[in-house]
mmCIF file of C-alpha atoms and ligand atoms in Angstrom:
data_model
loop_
_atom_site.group_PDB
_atom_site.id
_atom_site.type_symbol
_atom_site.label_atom_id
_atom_site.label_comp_id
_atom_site.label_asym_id
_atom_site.label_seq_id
_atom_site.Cartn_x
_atom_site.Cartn_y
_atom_site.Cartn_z
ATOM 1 C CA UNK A 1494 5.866 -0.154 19.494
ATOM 2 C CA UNK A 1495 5.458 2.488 16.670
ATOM 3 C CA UNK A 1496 4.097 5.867 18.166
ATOM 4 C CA UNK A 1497 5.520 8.358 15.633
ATOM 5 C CA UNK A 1498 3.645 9.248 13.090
ATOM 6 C CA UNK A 1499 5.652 9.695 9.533
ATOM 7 C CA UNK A 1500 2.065 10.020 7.500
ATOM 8 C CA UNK A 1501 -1.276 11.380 8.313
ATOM 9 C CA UNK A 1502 -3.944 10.951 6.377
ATOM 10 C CA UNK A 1503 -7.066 13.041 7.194
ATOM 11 C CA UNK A 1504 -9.970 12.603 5.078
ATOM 12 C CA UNK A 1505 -9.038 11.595 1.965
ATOM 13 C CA UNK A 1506 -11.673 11.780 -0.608
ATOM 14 C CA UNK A 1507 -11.238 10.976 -4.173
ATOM 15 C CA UNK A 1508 -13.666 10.717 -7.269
ATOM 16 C CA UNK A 1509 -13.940 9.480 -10.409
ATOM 17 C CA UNK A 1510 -15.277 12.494 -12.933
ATOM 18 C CA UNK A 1511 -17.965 10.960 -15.527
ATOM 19 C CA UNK A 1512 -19.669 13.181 -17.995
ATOM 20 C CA UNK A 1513 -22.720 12.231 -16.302
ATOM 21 C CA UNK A 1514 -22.181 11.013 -13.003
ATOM 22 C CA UNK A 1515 -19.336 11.390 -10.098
ATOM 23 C CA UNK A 1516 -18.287 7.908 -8.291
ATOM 24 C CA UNK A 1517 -16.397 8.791 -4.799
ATOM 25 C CA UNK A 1518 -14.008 5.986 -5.124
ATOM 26 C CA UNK A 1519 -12.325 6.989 -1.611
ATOM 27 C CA UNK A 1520 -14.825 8.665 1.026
ATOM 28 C CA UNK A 1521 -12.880 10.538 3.809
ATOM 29 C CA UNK A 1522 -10.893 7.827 4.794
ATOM 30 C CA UNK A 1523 -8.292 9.203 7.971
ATOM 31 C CA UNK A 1524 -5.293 6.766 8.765
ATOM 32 C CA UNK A 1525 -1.553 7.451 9.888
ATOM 33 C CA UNK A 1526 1.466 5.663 8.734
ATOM 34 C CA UNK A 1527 4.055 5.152 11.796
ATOM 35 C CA UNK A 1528 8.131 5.439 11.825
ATOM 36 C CA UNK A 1529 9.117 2.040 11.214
ATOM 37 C CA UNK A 1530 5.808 0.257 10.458
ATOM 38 C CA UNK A 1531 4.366 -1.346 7.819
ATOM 39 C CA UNK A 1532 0.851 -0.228 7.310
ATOM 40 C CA UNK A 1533 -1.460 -2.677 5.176
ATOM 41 C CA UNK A 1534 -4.560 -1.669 3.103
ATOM 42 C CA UNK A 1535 -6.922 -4.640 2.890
ATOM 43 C CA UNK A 1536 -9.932 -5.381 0.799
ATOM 44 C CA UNK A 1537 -11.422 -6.578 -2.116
ATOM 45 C CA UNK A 1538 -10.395 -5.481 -5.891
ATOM 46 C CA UNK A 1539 -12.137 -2.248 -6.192
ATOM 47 C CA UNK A 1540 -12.681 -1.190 -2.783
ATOM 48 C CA UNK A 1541 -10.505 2.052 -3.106
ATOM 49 C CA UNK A 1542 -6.823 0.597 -1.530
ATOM 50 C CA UNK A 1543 -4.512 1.475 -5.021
ATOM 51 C CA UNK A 1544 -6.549 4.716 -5.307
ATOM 52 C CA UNK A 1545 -5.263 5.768 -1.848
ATOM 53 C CA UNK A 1546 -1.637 4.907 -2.855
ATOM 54 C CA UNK A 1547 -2.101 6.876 -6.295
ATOM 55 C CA UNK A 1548 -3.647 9.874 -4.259
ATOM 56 C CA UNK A 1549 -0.607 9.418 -1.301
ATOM 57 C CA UNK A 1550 1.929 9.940 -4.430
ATOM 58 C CA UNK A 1551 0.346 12.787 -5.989
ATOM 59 C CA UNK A 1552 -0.021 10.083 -8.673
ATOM 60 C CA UNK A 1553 -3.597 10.535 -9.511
ATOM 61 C CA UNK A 1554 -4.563 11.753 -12.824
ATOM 62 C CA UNK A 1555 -7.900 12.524 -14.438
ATOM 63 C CA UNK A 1556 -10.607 11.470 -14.556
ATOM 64 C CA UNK A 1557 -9.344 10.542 -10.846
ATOM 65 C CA UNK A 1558 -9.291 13.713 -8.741
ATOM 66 C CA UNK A 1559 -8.528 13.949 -5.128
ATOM 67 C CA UNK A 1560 -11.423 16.143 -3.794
ATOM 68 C CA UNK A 1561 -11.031 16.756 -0.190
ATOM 69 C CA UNK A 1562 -8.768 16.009 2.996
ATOM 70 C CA UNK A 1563 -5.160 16.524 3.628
ATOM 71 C CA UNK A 1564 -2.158 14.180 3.291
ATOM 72 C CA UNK A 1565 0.533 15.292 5.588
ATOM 73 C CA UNK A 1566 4.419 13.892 5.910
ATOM 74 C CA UNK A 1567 6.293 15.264 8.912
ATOM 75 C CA UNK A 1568 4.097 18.089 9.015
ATOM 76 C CA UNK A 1569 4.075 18.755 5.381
ATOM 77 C CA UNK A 1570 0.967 18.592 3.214
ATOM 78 C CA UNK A 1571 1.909 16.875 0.030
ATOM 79 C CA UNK A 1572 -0.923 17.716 -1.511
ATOM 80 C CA UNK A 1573 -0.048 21.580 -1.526
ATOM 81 C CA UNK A 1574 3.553 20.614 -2.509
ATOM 82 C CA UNK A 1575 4.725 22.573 -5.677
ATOM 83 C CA UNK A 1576 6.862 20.970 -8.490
ATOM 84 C CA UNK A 1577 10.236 21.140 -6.699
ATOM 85 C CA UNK A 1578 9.444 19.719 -3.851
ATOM 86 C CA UNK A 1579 7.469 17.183 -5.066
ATOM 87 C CA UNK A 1580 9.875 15.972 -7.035
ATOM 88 C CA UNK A 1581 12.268 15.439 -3.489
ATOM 89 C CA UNK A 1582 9.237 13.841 -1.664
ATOM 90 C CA UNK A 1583 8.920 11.260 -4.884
ATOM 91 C CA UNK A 1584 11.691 8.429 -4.499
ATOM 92 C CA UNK A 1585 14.082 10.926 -2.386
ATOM 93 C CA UNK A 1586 11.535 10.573 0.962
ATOM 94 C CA UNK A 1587 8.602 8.206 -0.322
ATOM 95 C CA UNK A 1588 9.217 5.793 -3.128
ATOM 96 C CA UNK A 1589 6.950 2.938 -5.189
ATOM 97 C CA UNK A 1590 6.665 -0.123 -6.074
ATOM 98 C CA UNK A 1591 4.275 -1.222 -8.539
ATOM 99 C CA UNK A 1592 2.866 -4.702 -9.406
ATOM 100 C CA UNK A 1593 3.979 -5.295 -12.666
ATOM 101 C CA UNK A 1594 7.618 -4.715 -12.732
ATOM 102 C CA UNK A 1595 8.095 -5.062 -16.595
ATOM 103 C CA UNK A 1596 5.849 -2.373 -16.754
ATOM 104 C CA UNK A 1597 7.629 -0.537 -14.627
ATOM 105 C CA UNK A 1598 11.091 -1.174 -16.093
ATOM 106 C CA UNK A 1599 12.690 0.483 -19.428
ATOM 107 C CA UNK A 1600 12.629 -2.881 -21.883
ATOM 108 C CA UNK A 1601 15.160 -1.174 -24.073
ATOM 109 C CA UNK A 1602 17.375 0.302 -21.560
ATOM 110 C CA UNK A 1603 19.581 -1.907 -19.371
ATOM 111 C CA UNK A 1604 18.787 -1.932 -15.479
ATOM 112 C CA UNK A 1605 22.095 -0.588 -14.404
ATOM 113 C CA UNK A 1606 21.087 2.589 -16.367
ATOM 114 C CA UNK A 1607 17.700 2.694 -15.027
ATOM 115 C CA UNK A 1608 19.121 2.693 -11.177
ATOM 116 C CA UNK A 1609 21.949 5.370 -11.762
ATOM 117 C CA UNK A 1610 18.617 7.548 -13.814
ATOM 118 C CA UNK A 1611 16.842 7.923 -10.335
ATOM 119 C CA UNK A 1612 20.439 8.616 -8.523
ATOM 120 C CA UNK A 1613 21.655 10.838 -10.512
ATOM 121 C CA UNK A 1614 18.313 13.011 -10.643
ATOM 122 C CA UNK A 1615 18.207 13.057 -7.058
ATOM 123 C CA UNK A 1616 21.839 13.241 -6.248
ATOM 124 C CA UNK A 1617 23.772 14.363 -9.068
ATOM 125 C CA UNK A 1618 26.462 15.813 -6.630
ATOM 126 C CA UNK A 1619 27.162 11.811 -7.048
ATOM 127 C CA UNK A 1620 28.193 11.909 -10.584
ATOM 128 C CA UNK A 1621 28.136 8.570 -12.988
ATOM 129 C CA UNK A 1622 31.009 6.771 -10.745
ATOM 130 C CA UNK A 1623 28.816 7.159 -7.595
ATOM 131 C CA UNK A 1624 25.634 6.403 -9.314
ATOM 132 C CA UNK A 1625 27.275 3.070 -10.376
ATOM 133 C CA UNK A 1626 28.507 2.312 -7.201
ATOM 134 C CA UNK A 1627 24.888 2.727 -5.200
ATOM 135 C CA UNK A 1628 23.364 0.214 -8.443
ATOM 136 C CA UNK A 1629 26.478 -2.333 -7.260
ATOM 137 C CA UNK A 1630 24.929 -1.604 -3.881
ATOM 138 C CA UNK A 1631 21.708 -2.030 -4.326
ATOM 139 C CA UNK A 1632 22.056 -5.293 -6.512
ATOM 140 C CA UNK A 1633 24.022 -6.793 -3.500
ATOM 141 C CA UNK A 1634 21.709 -5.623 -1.188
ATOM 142 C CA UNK A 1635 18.441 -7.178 -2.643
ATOM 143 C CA UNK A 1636 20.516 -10.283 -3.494
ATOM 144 C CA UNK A 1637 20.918 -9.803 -7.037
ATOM 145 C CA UNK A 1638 24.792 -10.496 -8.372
ATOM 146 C CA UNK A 1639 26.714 -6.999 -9.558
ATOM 147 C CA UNK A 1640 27.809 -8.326 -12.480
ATOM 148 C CA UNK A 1641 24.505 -8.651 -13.902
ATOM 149 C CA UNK A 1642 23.573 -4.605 -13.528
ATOM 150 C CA UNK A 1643 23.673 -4.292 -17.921
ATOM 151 C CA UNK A 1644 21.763 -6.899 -18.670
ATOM 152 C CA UNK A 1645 18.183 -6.145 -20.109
ATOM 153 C CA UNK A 1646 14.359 -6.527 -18.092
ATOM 154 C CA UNK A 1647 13.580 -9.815 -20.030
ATOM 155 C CA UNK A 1648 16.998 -10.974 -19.555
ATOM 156 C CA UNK A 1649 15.565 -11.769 -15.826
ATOM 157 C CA UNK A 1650 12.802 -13.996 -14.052
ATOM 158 C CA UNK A 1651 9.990 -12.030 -13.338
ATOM 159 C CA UNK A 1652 10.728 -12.326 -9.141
ATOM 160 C CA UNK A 1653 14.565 -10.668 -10.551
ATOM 161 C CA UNK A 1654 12.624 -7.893 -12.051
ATOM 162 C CA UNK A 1655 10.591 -7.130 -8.738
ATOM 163 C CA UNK A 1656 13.905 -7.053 -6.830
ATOM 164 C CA UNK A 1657 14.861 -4.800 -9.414
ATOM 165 C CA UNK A 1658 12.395 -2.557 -8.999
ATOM 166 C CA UNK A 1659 12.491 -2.833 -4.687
ATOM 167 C CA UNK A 1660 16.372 -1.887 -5.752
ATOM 168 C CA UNK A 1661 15.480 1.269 -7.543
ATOM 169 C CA UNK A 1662 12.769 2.176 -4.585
ATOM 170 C CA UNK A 1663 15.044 1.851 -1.889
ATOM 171 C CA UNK A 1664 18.394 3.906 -4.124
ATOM 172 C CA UNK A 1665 17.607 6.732 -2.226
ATOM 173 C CA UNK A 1666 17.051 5.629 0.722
ATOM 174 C CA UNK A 1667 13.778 6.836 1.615
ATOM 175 C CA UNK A 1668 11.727 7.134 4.299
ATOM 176 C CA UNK A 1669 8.276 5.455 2.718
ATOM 177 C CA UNK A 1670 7.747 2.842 0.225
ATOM 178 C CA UNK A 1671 4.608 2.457 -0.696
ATOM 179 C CA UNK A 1672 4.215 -0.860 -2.320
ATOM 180 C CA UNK A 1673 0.704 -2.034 -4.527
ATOM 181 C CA UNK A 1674 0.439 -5.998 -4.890
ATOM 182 C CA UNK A 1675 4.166 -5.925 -5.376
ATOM 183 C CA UNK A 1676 4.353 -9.387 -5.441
ATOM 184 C CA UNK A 1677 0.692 -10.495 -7.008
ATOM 185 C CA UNK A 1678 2.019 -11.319 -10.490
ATOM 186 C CA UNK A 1679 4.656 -13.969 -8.872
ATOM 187 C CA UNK A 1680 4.617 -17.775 -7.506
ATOM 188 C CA UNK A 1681 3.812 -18.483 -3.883
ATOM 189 C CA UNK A 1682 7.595 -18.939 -3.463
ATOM 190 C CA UNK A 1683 9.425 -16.130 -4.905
ATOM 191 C CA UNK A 1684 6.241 -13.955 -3.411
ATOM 192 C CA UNK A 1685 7.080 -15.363 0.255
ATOM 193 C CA UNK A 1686 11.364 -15.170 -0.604
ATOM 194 C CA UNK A 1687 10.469 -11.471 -1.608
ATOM 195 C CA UNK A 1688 7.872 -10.738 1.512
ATOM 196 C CA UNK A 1689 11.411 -11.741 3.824
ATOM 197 C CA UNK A 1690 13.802 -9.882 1.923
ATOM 198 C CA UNK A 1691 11.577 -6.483 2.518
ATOM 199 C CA UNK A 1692 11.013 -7.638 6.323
ATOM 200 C CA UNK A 1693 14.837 -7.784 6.353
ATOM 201 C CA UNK A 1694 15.489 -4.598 4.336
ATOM 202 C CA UNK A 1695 12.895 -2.887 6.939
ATOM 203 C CA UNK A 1696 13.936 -3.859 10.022
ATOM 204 C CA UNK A 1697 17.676 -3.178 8.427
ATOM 205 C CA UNK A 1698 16.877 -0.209 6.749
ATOM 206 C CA UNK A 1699 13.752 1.408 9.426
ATOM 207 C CA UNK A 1700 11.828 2.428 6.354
ATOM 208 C CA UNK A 1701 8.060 2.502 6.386
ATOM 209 C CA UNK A 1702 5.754 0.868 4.076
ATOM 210 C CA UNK A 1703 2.397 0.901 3.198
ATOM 211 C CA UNK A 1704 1.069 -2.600 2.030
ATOM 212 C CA UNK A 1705 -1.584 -3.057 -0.511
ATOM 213 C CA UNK A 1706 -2.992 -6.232 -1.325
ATOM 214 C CA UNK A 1707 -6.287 -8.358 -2.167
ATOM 215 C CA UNK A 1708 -3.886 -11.475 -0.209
ATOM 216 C CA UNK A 1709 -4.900 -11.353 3.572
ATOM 217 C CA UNK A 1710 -2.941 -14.216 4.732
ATOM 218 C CA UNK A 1711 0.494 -12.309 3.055
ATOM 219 C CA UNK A 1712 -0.650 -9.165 4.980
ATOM 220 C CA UNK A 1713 -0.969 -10.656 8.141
ATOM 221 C CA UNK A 1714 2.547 -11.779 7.996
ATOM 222 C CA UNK A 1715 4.135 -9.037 6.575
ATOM 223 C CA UNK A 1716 2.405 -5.736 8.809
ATOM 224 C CA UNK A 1717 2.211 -4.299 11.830
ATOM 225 C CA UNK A 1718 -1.150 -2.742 11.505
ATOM 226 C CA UNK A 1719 -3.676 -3.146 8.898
ATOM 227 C CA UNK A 1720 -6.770 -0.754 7.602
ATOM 228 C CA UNK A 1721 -9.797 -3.017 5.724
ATOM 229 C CA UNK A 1722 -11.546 -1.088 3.171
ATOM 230 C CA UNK A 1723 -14.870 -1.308 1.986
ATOM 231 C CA UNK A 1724 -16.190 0.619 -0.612
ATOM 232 C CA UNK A 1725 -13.714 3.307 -0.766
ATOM 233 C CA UNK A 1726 -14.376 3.562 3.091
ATOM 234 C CA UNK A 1727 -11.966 2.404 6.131
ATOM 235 C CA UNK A 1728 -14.457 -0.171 8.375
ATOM 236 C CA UNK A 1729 -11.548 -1.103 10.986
ATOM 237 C CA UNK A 1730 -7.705 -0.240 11.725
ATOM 238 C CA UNK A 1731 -6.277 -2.721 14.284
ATOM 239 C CA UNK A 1732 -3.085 -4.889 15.030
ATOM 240 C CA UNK A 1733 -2.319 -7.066 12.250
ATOM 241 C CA UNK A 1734 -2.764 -10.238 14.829
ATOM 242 C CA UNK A 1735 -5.920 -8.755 16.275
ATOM 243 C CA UNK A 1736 -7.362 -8.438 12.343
ATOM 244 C CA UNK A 1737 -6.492 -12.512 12.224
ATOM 245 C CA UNK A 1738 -7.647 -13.641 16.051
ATOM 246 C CA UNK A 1739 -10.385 -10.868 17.291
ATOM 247 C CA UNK A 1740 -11.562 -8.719 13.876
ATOM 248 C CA UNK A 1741 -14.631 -6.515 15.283
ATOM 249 C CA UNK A 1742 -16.025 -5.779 11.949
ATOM 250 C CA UNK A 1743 -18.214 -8.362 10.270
ATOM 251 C CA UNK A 1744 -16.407 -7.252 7.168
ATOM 252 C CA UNK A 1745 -13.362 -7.883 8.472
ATOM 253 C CA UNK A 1746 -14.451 -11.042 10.021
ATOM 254 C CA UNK A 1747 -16.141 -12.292 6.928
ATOM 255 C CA UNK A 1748 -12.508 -11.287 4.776
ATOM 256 C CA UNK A 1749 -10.544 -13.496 6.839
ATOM 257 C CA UNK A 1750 -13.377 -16.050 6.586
ATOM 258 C CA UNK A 1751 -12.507 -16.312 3.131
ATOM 259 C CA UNK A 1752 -8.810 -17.022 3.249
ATOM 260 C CA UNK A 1753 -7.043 -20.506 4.074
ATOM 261 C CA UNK A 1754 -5.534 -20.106 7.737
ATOM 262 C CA UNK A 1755 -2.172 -19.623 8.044
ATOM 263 C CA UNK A 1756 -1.572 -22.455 10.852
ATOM 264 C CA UNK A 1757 -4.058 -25.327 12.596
ATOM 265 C CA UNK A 1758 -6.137 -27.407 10.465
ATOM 266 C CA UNK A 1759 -7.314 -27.233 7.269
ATOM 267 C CA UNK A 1760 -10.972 -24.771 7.217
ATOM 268 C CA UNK A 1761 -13.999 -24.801 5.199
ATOM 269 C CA UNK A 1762 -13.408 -21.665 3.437
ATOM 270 C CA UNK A 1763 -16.656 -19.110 3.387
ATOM 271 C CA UNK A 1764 -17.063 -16.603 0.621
ATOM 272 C CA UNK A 1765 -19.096 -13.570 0.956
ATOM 273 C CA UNK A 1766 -22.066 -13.255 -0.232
ATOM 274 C CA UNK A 1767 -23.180 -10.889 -3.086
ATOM 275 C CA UNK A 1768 -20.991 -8.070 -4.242
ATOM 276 C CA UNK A 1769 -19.725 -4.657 -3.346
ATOM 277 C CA UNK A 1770 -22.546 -1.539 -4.019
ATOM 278 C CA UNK A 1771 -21.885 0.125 -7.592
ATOM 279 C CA UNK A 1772 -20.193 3.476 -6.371
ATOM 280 C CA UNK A 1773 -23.124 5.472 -8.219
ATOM 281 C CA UNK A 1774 -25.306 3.889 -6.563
ATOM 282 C CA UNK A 1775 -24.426 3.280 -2.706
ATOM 283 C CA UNK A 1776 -27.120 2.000 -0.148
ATOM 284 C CA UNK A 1777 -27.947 4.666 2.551
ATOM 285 C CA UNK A 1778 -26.709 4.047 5.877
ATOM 286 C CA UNK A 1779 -23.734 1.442 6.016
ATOM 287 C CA UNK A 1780 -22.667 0.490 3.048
ATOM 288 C CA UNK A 1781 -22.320 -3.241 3.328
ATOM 289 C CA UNK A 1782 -25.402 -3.683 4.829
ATOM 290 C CA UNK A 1783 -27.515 -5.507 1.724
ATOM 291 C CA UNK A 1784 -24.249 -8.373 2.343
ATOM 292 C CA UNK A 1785 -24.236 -8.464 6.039
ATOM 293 C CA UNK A 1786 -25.635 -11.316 8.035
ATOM 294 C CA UNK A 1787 -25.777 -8.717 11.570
ATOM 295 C CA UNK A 1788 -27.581 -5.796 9.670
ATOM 296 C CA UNK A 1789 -30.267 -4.056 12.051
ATOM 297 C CA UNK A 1790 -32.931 -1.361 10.993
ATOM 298 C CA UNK A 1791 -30.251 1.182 11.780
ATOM 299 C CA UNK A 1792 -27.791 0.000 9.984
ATOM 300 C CA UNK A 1793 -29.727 0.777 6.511
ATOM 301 C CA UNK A 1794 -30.351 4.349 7.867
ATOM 302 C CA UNK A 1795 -27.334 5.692 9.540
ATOM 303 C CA UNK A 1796 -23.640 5.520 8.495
ATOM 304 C CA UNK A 1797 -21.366 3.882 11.477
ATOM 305 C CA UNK A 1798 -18.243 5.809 12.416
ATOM 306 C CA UNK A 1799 -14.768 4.400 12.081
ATOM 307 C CA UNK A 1800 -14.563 4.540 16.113
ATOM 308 C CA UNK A 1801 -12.302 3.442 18.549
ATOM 309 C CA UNK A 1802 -13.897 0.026 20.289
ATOM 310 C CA UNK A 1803 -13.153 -0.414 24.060
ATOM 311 C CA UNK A 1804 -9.978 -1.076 25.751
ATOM 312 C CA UNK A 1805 -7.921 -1.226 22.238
ATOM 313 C CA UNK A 1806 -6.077 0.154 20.060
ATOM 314 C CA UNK A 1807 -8.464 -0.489 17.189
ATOM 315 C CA UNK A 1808 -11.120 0.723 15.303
ATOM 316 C CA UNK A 1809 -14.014 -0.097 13.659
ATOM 317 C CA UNK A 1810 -17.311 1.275 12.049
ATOM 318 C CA UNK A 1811 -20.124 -0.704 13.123
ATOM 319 C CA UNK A 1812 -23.297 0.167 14.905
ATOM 320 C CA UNK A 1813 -22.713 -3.404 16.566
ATOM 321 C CA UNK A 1814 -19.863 -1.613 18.740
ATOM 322 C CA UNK A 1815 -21.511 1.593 18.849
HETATM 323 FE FE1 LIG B 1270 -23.439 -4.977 9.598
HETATM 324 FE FE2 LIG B 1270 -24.808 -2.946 10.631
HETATM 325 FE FE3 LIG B 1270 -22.290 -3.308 11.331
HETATM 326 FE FE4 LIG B 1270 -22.904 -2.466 8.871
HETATM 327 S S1 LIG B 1270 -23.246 -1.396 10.793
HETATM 328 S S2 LIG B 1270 -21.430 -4.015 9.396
HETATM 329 S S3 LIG B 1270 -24.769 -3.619 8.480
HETATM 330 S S4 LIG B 1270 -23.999 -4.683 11.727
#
């Protein structure tokens, strides 16, 4: 359905600088972002999904530093891109949204201000008149009423404040959004009104997005494809439905184990068992071995390649489909 590729992500590595030690918080990871799709990153807290969207911004700072692999959009590598033109690939082609949005927003400054900021930066052939106009647009378009464009951040409700900041991401109409637990902080129902008012905006718009979230079940809903991390490491890239009906990792199959289904009866939900490897300290061979229920001799020798299983689309490392 979505054969272009906007991103390509070839791999990505990215570390964590101690005084003493290095932790690889992202190890090679390879993944491409499609015209029109949205892309989720799955796993648990700490498995290396926001890292990827820091490093995919040119947003990581030290002691983070992105150590190897190449991030291209339409051909360009962002990661060679020098101040001017990363400044047009932030919010002109690829924009953000962030979890917290009071965070995010100005508390002193009222939001109208804070929307006609990024347009005039961008486009100041727009002037204040046409920067006011696009934050009337914007407000309309994620369903927020004009008239309330000068009030303050706290004058809103916190799912208000998340629209505001989908408004700003999407003021310059860009290509990307990459969007990290954008609705985690929120009730079930403002998270799910939001969730449809980005599917709407998308399929409106065409934008792409890359997903990141610990919720499964909102992931499955919301994307096209999805990548699972583990451990800073991609273990299987598939159709969102075939990560929900036929997952090929036991990772993968052991994540959605965890979550309530999303139709049928109600399921006896299964954690997993122990916890992810300390980054300093990783098991040889695949890494969630010591917490899987299939490991074989191999499996605590060799590393399994992220391969491509038969007759699919997917992918998966696992010496189980090897
Ligand atoms: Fe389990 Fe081995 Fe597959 Fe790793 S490679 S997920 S330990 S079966």
């Amino acid at each position: 359905m979505f054969s272009e590729s906007l991103m390509e992500v070839r791999n990505l590595t990215v570390d964590y600088v101690g005084e003493t030690s290095i932790a690889r918080a992202v190890n090679g990871i390879s993944f491409d972002i499609r015209k029109g799709e949205a892309f989720g990153l799955a796993g648990e807290s700490g498995c290396g999904k926001s890292t990827v969207a820091f490093a995919l911004a040119r947003l990581t700072r030290l002691p983070g530093l992105v150590s190897g692999g190449t991030v291209r959009f339409e051909g360009h590598d962002v990661l060679q891109f020098d101040k001017a033109r990363l400044k047009a690939y932030r919010w002109r082609e690829t924009s953000f949204v962030f979890q917290s949005a009071m965070n995010a927003l100005n508390p002193v400054i009222p939001v109208a201000e804070q929307i006609m900021d990024v347009v005039e930066t961008h486009q100041p052939e727009l002037g204040k008149r046409g920067a006011r106009a696009r934050a009337v647009e914007m407000f309309e378009l994620v369903g927020i009423p004009p008239q309330r464009l000068d009030d303050f951040p706290h004058q809103f409700s916190g799912g208000m404040r998340q629209r505001i900041c989908i408004a700003i991401a999407l003021a310059l109409n860009p290509k990307l959004i990459i969007m990290d637990e954008p609705t985690t902080a929120l009730d079930v129902v403002v998270q799910r009104d939001i969730i449809e008012q980005i599917v709407e905006l998308k399929s409106r718009l065409g934008f792409s997005v890359l997903f990141i979230t610990h919720d499964l079940g909102l992931m499955i809903e919301f994307c096209d494809r999805i990548g699972v991390m583990y451990s800073g490491e991609l273990v299987e890239v598939a159709a969102a439905s075939s990560i929900l009906t036929a997952p090929q990792h036991p990772y993968t199959r052991a994540l959605g184990n965890s979550f309530p289904p999303l139709t049928g009866p109600r399921q006896r939900l299964e954690g997993i068992a122990g916890s992810p490897p300390d980054l300093r300290a990783l098991p040889q061979g695949c890494r969630f071995s010591p917490r899987c229920q299939h490991a074989m001799a191999v499996c605590a020798e060799v590393a399994p390649e992220l391969r491509y299983y038969p007759q699919s689309e997917g992918q998966a490392a696992c010496h189980l489909l090897q």
